[in-house]
mmCIF file of C-alpha atoms in Angstrom:
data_model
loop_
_atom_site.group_PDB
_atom_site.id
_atom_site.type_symbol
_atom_site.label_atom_id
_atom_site.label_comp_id
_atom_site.label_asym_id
_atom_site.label_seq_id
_atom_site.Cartn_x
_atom_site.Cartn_y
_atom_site.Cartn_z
ATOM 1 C CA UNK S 23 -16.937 -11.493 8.005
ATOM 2 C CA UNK S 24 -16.911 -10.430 4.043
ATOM 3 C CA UNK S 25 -18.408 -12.678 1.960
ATOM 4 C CA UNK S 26 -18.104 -12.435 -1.873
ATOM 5 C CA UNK S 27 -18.209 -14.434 -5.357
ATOM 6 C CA UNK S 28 -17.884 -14.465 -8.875
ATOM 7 C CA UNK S 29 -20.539 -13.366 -11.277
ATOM 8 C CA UNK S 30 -22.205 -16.441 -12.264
ATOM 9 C CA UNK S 31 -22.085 -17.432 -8.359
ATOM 10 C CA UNK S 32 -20.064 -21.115 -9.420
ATOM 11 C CA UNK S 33 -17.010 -19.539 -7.171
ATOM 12 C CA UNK S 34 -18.218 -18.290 -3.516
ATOM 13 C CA UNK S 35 -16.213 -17.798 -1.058
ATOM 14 C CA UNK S 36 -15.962 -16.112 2.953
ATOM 15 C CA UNK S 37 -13.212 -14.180 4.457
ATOM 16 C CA UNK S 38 -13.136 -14.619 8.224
ATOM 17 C CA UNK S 39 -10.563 -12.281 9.126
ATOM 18 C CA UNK S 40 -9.593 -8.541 8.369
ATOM 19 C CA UNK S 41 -9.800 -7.278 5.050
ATOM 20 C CA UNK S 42 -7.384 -4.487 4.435
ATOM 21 C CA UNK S 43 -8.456 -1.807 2.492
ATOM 22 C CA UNK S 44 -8.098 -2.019 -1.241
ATOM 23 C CA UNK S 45 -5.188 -0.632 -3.271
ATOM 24 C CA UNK S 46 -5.484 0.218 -7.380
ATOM 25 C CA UNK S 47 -3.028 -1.796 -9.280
ATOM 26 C CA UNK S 48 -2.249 -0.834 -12.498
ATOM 27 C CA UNK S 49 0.775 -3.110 -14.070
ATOM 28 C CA UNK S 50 -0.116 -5.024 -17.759
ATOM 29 C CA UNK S 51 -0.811 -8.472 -15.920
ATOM 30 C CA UNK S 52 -3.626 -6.626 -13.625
ATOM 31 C CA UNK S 53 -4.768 -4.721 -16.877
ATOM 32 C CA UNK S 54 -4.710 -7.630 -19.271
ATOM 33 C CA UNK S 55 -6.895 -10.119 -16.606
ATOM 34 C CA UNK S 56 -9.716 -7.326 -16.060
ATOM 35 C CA UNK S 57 -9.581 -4.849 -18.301
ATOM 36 C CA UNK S 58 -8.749 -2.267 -16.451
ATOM 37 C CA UNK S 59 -6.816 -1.327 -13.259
ATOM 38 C CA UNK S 60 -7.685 -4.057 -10.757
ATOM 39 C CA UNK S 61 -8.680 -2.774 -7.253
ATOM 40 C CA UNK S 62 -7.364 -5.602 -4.752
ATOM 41 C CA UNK S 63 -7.735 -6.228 -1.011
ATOM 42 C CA UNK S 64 -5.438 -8.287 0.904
ATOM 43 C CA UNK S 65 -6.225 -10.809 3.278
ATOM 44 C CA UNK S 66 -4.603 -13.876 5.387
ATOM 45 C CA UNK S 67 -4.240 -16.593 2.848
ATOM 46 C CA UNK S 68 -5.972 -19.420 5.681
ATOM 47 C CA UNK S 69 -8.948 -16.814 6.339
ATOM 48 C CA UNK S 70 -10.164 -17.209 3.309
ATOM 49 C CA UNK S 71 -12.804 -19.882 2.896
ATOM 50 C CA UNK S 72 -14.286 -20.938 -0.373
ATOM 51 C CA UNK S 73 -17.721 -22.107 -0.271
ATOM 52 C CA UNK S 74 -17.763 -23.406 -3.791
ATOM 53 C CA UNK S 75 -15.054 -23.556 -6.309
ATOM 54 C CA UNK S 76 -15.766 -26.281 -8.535
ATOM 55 C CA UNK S 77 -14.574 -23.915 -11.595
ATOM 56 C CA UNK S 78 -12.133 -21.957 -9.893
ATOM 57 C CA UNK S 79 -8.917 -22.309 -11.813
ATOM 58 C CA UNK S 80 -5.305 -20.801 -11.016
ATOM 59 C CA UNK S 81 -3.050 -19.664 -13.619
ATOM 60 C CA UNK S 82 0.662 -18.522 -13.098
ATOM 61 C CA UNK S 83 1.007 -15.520 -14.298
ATOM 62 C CA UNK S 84 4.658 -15.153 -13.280
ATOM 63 C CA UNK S 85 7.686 -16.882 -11.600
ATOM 64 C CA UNK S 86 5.927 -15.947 -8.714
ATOM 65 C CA UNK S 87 1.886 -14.967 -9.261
ATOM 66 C CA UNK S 88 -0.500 -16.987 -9.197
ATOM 67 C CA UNK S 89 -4.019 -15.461 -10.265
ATOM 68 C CA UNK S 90 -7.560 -16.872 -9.331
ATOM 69 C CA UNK S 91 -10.499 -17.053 -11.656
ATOM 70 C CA UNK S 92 -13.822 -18.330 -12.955
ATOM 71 C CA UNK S 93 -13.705 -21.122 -15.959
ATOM 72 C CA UNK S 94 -17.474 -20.356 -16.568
ATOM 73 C CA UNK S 95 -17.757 -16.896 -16.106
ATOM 74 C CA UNK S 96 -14.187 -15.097 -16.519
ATOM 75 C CA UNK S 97 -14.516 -13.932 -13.274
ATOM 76 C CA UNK S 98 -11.402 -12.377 -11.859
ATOM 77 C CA UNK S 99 -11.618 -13.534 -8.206
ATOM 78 C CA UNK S 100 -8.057 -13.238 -6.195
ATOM 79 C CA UNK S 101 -3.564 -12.768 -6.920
ATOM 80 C CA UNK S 102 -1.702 -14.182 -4.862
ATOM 81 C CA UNK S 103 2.274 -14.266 -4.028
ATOM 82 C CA UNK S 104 3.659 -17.906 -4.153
ATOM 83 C CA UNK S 105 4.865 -18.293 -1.281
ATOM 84 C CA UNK S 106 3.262 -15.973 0.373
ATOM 85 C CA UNK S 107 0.453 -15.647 3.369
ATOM 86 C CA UNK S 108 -1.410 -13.103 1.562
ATOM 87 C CA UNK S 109 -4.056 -13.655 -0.926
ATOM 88 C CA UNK S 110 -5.917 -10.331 -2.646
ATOM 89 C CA UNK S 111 -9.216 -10.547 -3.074
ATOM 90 C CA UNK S 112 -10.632 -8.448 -6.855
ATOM 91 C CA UNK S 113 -12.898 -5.596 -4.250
ATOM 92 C CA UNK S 114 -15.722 -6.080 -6.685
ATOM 93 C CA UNK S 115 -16.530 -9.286 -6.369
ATOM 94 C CA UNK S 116 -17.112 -8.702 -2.533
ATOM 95 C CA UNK S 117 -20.861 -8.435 -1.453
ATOM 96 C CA UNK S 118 -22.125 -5.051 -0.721
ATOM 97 C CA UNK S 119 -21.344 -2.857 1.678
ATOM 98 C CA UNK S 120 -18.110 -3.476 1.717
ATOM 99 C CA UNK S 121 -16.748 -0.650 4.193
ATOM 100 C CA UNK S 122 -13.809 -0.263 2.232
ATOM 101 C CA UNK S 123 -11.988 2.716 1.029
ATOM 102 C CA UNK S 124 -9.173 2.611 -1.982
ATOM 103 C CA UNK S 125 -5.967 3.539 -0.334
ATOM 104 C CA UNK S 126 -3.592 4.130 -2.973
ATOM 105 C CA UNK S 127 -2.453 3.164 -6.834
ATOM 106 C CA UNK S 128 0.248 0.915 -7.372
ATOM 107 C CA UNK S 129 2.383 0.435 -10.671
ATOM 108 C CA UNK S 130 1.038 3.459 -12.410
ATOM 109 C CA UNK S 131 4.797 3.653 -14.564
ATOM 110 C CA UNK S 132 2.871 1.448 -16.277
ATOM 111 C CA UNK S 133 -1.121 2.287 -16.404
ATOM 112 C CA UNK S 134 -2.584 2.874 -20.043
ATOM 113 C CA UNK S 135 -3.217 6.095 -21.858
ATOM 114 C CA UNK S 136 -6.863 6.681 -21.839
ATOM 115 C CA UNK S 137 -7.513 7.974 -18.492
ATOM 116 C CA UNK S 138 -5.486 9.925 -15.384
ATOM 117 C CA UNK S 139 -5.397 9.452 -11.626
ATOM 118 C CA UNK S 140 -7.094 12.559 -10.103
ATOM 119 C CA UNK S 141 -8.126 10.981 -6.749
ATOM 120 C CA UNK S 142 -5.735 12.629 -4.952
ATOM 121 C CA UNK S 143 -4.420 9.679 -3.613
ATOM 122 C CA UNK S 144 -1.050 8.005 -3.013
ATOM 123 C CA UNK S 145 0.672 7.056 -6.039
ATOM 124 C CA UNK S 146 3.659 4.814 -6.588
ATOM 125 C CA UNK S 147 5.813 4.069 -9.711
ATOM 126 C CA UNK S 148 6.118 0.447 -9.296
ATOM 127 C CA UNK S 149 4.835 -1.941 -6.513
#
């Protein structure tokens, strides 16, 4: 079970099933809603659980995104597909230790200018 929240703790939620391990997405929408890349991992839309969510809003971010955040805090919290079964969960928001390990970068055709990839890890132009 992973267990996470958002930083003023108003938006809490559980993830009963498997996490997968977190990809690096680097398109504008991910840059624009945290600043940076956003590191994401996927889970089964029904195992995750929100404990509280009072200020939790959604905002479409595309025809077909729907993105997940704190009204108090600004917390970016979860992206998910609509429809989809998936929902991606920001990695650090989760509670510590995770047990993760990023797996790859995604949309890095379009990452900014002021830093490079040197990981060594998987890398692909668009999604």
């Amino acid at each position: 079970m992973s267990s996470g929240r958002c930083l003023c703790g108003s938006v809490r939620y559980e993830i009963a099933g498997e996490l997968a391990q977190p990809i690096a997405c680097h398109c504008t929408q991910c840059a624009r809603t945290s600043g940076n890349f956003a590191a994401m991992a996927a889970c089964r839309s029904e195992d995750l659980r929100l404990l509280a969510s009072s200020t939790l809003s959604w905002y479409r971010s595309s025809d077909d995104v729907e993105r997940g955040f704190c009204s108090r805090c600004g917390g970016n919290l979860f992206w998910k597909a609509a429809p989809g079964i998936e929902t991606f969960v920001a990695a650090g928001t989760l509670d510590r230790p995770t047990g993760l390990r990023l797996v790859k970068h995604i949309f890095v055709g379009s990452k900014s200018d002021f830093y490079d990839l040197t990981d060594g890890l998987p890398q692909e132009q668009d999604g």
